[in-house]
PDB file of C-alpha atoms in Angstrom:
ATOM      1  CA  UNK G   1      -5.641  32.623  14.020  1.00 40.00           C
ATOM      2  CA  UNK G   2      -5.357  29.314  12.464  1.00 41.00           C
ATOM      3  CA  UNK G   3      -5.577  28.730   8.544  1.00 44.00           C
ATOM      4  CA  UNK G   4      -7.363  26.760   6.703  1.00 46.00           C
ATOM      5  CA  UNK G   5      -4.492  25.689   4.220  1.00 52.00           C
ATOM      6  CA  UNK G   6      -4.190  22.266   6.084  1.00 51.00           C
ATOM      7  CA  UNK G   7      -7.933  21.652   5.824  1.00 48.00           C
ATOM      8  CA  UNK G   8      -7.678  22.829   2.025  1.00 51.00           C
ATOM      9  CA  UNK G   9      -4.740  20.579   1.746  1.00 49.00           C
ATOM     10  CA  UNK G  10      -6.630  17.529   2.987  1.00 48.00           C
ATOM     11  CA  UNK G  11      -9.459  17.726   1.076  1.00 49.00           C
ATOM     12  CA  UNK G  12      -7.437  18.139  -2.261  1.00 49.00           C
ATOM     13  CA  UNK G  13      -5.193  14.898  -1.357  1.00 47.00           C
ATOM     14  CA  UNK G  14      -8.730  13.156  -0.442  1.00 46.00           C
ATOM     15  CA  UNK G  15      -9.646  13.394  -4.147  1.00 48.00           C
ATOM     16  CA  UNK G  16      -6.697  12.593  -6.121  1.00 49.00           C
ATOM     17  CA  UNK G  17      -5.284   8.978  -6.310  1.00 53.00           C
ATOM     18  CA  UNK G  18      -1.769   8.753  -5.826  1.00 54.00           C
ATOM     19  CA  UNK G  19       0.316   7.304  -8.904  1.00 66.00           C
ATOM     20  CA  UNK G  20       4.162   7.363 -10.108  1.00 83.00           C
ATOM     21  CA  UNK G  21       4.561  11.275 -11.001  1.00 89.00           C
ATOM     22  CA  UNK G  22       7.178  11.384 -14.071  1.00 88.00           C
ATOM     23  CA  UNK G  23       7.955  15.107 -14.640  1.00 90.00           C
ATOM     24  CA  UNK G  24       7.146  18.827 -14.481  1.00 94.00           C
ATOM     25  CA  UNK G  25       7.154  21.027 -16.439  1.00 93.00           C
ATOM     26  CA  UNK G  26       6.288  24.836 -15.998  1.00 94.00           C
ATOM     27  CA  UNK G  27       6.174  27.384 -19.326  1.00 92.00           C
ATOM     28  CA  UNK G  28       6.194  30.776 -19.133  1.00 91.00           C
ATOM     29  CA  UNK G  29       3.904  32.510 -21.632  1.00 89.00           C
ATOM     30  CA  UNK G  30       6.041  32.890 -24.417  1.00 88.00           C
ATOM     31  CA  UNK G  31       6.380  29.123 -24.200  1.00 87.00           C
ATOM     32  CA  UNK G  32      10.319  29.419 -22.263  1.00 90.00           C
ATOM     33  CA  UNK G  33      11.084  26.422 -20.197  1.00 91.00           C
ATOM     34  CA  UNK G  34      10.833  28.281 -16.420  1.00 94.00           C
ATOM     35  CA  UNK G  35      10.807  25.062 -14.127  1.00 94.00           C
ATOM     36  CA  UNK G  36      11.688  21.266 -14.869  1.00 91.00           C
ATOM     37  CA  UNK G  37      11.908  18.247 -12.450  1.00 90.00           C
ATOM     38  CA  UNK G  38      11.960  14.686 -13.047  1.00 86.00           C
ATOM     39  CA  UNK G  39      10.178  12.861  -9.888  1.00 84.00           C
ATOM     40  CA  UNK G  40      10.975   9.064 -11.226  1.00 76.00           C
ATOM     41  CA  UNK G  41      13.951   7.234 -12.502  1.00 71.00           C
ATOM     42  CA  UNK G  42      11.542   6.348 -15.387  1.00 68.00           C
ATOM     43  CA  UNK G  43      11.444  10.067 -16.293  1.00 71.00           C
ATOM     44  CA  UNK G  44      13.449  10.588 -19.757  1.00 73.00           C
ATOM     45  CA  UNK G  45      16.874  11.456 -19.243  1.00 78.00           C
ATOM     46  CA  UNK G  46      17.112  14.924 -20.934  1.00 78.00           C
ATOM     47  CA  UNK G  47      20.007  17.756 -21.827  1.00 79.00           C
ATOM     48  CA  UNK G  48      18.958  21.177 -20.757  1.00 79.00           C
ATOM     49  CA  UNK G  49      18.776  22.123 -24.410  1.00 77.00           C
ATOM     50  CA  UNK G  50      16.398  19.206 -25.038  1.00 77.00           C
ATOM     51  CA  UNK G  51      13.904  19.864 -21.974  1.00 76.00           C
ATOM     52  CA  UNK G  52      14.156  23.312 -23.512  1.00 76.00           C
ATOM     53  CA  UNK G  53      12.849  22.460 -27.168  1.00 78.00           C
ATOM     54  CA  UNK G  54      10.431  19.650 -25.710  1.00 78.00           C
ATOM     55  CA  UNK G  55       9.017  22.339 -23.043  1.00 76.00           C
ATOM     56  CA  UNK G  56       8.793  24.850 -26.555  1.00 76.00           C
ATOM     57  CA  UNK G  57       7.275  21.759 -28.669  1.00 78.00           C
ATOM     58  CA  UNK G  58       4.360  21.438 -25.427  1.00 78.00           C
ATOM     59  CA  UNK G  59       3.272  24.958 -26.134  1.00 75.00           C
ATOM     60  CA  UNK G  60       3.205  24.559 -29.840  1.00 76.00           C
ATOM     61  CA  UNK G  61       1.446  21.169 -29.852  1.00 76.00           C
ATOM     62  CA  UNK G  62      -0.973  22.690 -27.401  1.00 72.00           C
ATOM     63  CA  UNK G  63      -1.633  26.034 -29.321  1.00 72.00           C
ATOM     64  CA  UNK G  64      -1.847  23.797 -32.646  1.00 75.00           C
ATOM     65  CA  UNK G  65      -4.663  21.615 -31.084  1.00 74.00           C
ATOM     66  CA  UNK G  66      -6.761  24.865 -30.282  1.00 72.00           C
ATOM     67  CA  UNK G  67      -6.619  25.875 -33.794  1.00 76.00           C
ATOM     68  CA  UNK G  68      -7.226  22.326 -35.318  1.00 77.00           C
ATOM     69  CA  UNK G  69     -10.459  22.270 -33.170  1.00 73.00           C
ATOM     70  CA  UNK G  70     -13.922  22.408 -34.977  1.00 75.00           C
ATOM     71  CA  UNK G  71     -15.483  24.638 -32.353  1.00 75.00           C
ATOM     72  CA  UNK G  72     -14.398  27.789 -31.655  1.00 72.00           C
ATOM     73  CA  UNK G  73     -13.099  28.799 -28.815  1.00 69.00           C
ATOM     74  CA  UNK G  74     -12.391  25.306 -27.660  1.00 67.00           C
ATOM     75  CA  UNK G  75     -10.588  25.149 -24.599  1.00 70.00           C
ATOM     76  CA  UNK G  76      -6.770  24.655 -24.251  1.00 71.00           C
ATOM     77  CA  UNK G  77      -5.267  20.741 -24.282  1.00 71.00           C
ATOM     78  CA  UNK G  78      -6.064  19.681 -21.243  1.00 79.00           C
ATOM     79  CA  UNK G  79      -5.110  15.845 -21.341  1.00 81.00           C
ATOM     80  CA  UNK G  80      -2.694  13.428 -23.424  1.00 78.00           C
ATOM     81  CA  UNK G  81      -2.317   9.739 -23.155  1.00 84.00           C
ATOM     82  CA  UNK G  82       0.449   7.890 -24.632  1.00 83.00           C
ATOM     83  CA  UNK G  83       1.813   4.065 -24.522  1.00 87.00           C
ATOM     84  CA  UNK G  84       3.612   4.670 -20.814  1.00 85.00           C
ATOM     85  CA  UNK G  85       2.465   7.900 -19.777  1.00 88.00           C
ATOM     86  CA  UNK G  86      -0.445  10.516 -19.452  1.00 91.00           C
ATOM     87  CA  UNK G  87       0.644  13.587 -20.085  1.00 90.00           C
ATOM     88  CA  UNK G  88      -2.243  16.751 -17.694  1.00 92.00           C
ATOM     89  CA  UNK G  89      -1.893  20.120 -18.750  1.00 92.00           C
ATOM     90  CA  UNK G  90      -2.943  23.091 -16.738  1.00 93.00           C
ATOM     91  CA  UNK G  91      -3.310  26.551 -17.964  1.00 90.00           C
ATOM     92  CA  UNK G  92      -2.963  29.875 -15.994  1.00 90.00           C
ATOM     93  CA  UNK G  93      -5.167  33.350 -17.618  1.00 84.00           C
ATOM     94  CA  UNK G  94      -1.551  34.701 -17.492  1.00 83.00           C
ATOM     95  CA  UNK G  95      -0.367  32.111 -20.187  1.00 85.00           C
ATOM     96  CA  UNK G  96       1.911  30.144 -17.790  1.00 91.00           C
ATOM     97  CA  UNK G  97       1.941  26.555 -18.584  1.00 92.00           C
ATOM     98  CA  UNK G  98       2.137  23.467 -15.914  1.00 94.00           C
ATOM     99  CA  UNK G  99       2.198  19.957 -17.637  1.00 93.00           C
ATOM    100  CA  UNK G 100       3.000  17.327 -15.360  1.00 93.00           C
ATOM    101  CA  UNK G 101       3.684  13.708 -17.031  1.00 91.00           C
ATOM    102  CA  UNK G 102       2.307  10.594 -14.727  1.00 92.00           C
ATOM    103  CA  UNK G 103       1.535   6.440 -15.346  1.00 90.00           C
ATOM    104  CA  UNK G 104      -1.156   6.086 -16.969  1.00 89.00           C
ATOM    105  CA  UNK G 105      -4.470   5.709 -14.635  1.00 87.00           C
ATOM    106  CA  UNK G 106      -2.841   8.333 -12.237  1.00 89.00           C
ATOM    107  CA  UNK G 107      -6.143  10.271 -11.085  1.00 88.00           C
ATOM    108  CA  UNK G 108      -6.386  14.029  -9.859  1.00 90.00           C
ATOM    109  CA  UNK G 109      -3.368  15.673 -12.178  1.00 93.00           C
ATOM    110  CA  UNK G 110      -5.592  18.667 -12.790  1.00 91.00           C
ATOM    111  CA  UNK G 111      -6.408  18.789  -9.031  1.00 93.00           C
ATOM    112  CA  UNK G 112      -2.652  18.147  -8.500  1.00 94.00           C
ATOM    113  CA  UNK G 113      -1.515  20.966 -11.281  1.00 95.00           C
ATOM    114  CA  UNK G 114      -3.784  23.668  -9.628  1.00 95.00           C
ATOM    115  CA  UNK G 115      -1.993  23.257  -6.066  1.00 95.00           C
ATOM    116  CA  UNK G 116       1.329  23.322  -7.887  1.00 96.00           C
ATOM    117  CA  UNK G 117      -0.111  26.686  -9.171  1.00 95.00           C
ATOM    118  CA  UNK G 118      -1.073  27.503  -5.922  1.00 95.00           C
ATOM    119  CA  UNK G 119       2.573  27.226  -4.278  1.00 95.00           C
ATOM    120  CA  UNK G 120       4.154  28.915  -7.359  1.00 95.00           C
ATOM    121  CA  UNK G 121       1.651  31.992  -6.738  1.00 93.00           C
ATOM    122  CA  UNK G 122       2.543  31.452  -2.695  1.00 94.00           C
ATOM    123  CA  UNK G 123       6.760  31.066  -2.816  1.00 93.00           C
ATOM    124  CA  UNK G 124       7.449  32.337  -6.571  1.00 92.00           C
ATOM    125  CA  UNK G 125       5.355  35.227  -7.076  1.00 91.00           C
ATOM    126  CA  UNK G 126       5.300  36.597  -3.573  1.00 91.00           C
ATOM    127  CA  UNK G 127       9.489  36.190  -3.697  1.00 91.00           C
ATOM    128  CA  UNK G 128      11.229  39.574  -4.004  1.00 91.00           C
ATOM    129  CA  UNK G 129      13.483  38.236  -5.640  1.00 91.00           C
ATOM    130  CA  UNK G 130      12.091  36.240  -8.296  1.00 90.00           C
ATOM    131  CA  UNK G 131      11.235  38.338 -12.105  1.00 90.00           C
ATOM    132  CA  UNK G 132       8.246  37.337 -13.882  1.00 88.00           C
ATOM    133  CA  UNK G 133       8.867  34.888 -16.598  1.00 88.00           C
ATOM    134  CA  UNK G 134      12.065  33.665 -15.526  1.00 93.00           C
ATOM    135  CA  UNK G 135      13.372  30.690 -14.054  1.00 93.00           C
ATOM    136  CA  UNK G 136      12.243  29.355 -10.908  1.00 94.00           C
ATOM    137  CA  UNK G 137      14.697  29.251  -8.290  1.00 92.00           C
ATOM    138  CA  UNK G 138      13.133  29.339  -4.992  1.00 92.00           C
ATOM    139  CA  UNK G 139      13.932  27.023  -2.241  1.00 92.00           C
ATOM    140  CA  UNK G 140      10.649  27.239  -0.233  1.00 93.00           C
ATOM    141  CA  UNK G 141       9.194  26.337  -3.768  1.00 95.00           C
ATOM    142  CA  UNK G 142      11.097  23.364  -3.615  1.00 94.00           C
ATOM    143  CA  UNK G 143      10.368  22.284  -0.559  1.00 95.00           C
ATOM    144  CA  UNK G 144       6.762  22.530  -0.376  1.00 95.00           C
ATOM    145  CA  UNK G 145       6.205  21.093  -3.682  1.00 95.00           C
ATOM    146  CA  UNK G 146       8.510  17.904  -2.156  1.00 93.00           C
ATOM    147  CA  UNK G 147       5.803  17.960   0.352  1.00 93.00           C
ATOM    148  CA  UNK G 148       3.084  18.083  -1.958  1.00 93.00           C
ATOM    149  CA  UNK G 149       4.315  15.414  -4.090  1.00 89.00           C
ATOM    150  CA  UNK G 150       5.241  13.169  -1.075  1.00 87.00           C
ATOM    151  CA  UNK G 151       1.406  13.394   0.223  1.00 87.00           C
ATOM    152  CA  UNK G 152       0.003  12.677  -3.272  1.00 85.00           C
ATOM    153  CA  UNK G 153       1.747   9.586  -4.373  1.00 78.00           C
ATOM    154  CA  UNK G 154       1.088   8.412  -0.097  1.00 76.00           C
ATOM    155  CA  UNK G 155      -2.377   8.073  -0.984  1.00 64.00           C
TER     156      UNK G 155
END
């Protein structure tokens, strides 16, 4: 039986515009750094104990919006542009935080953010070995997000 991932795959690449991809990052729910790579030489150049409190300062900022927002029950920050960088958001019912950090005009990082969700639930969740809430260290994460991240900055 064949599956449809591939076709799934295809589709998803065919609506997102490849750009210069800058960084991950993945939060756990109590806003713990859990996963962090740069992608670009461009990426800031951070100590672990930096990437820790800027990971910590995503939630906060994030959480803080929500709670600054005149209607209730506004969603969660979904979107940030700076000089240099858009910064896409992408939060799980669990609490676990993906932000991924891209050029600006970089189209499809929500798109992009759910199939990074999609391989953590695939090679992270489904790994024996990983614990919930800790730090992702799981090669065939690795290498199909690689792949991922290869086909989306091809097109």
């Amino acid at each position: 039986r064949r599956s449809a991932a591939p076709a799934k795959r295809a589709q998803l690449l065919g609506e997102m515009s490849g750009g210069r991809l800058l960084a991950l990052y993945i939060n756990n729910k109590s806003g713990g750094l859990i996963y962090q790579r740069n992608f670009a030489a461009s990426a800031a150049k951070l100590r672990d104990n930096d990437q820790l409190t800027v990971a910590s300062m995503l939630s906060s900022i994030a959480l803080i919006l929500q709670e600054l927002s005149p209607v209730s029950r506004s969603r969660p920050m979904s979107s940030l542009e700076a000089n240099g960088f858009v910064l896409s958001c992408f939060d799980v019912p669990t609490g676990l935080k993906m932000v991924l950090l891209a050029e600006p005009g970089t189209q499809g990082l929500e798109l992009l953010l759910k199939a990074v969700y999609s391989l953590y639930a695939d090679y992270a969740l489904k790994n024996p070995f990983y614990e919930l809430d800790m730090p992702i260290r799981c090669d065939k994460f690795d290498e199909r997000l690689t792949r991922l991240l290869a086909d989306f900055t091809r097109h």
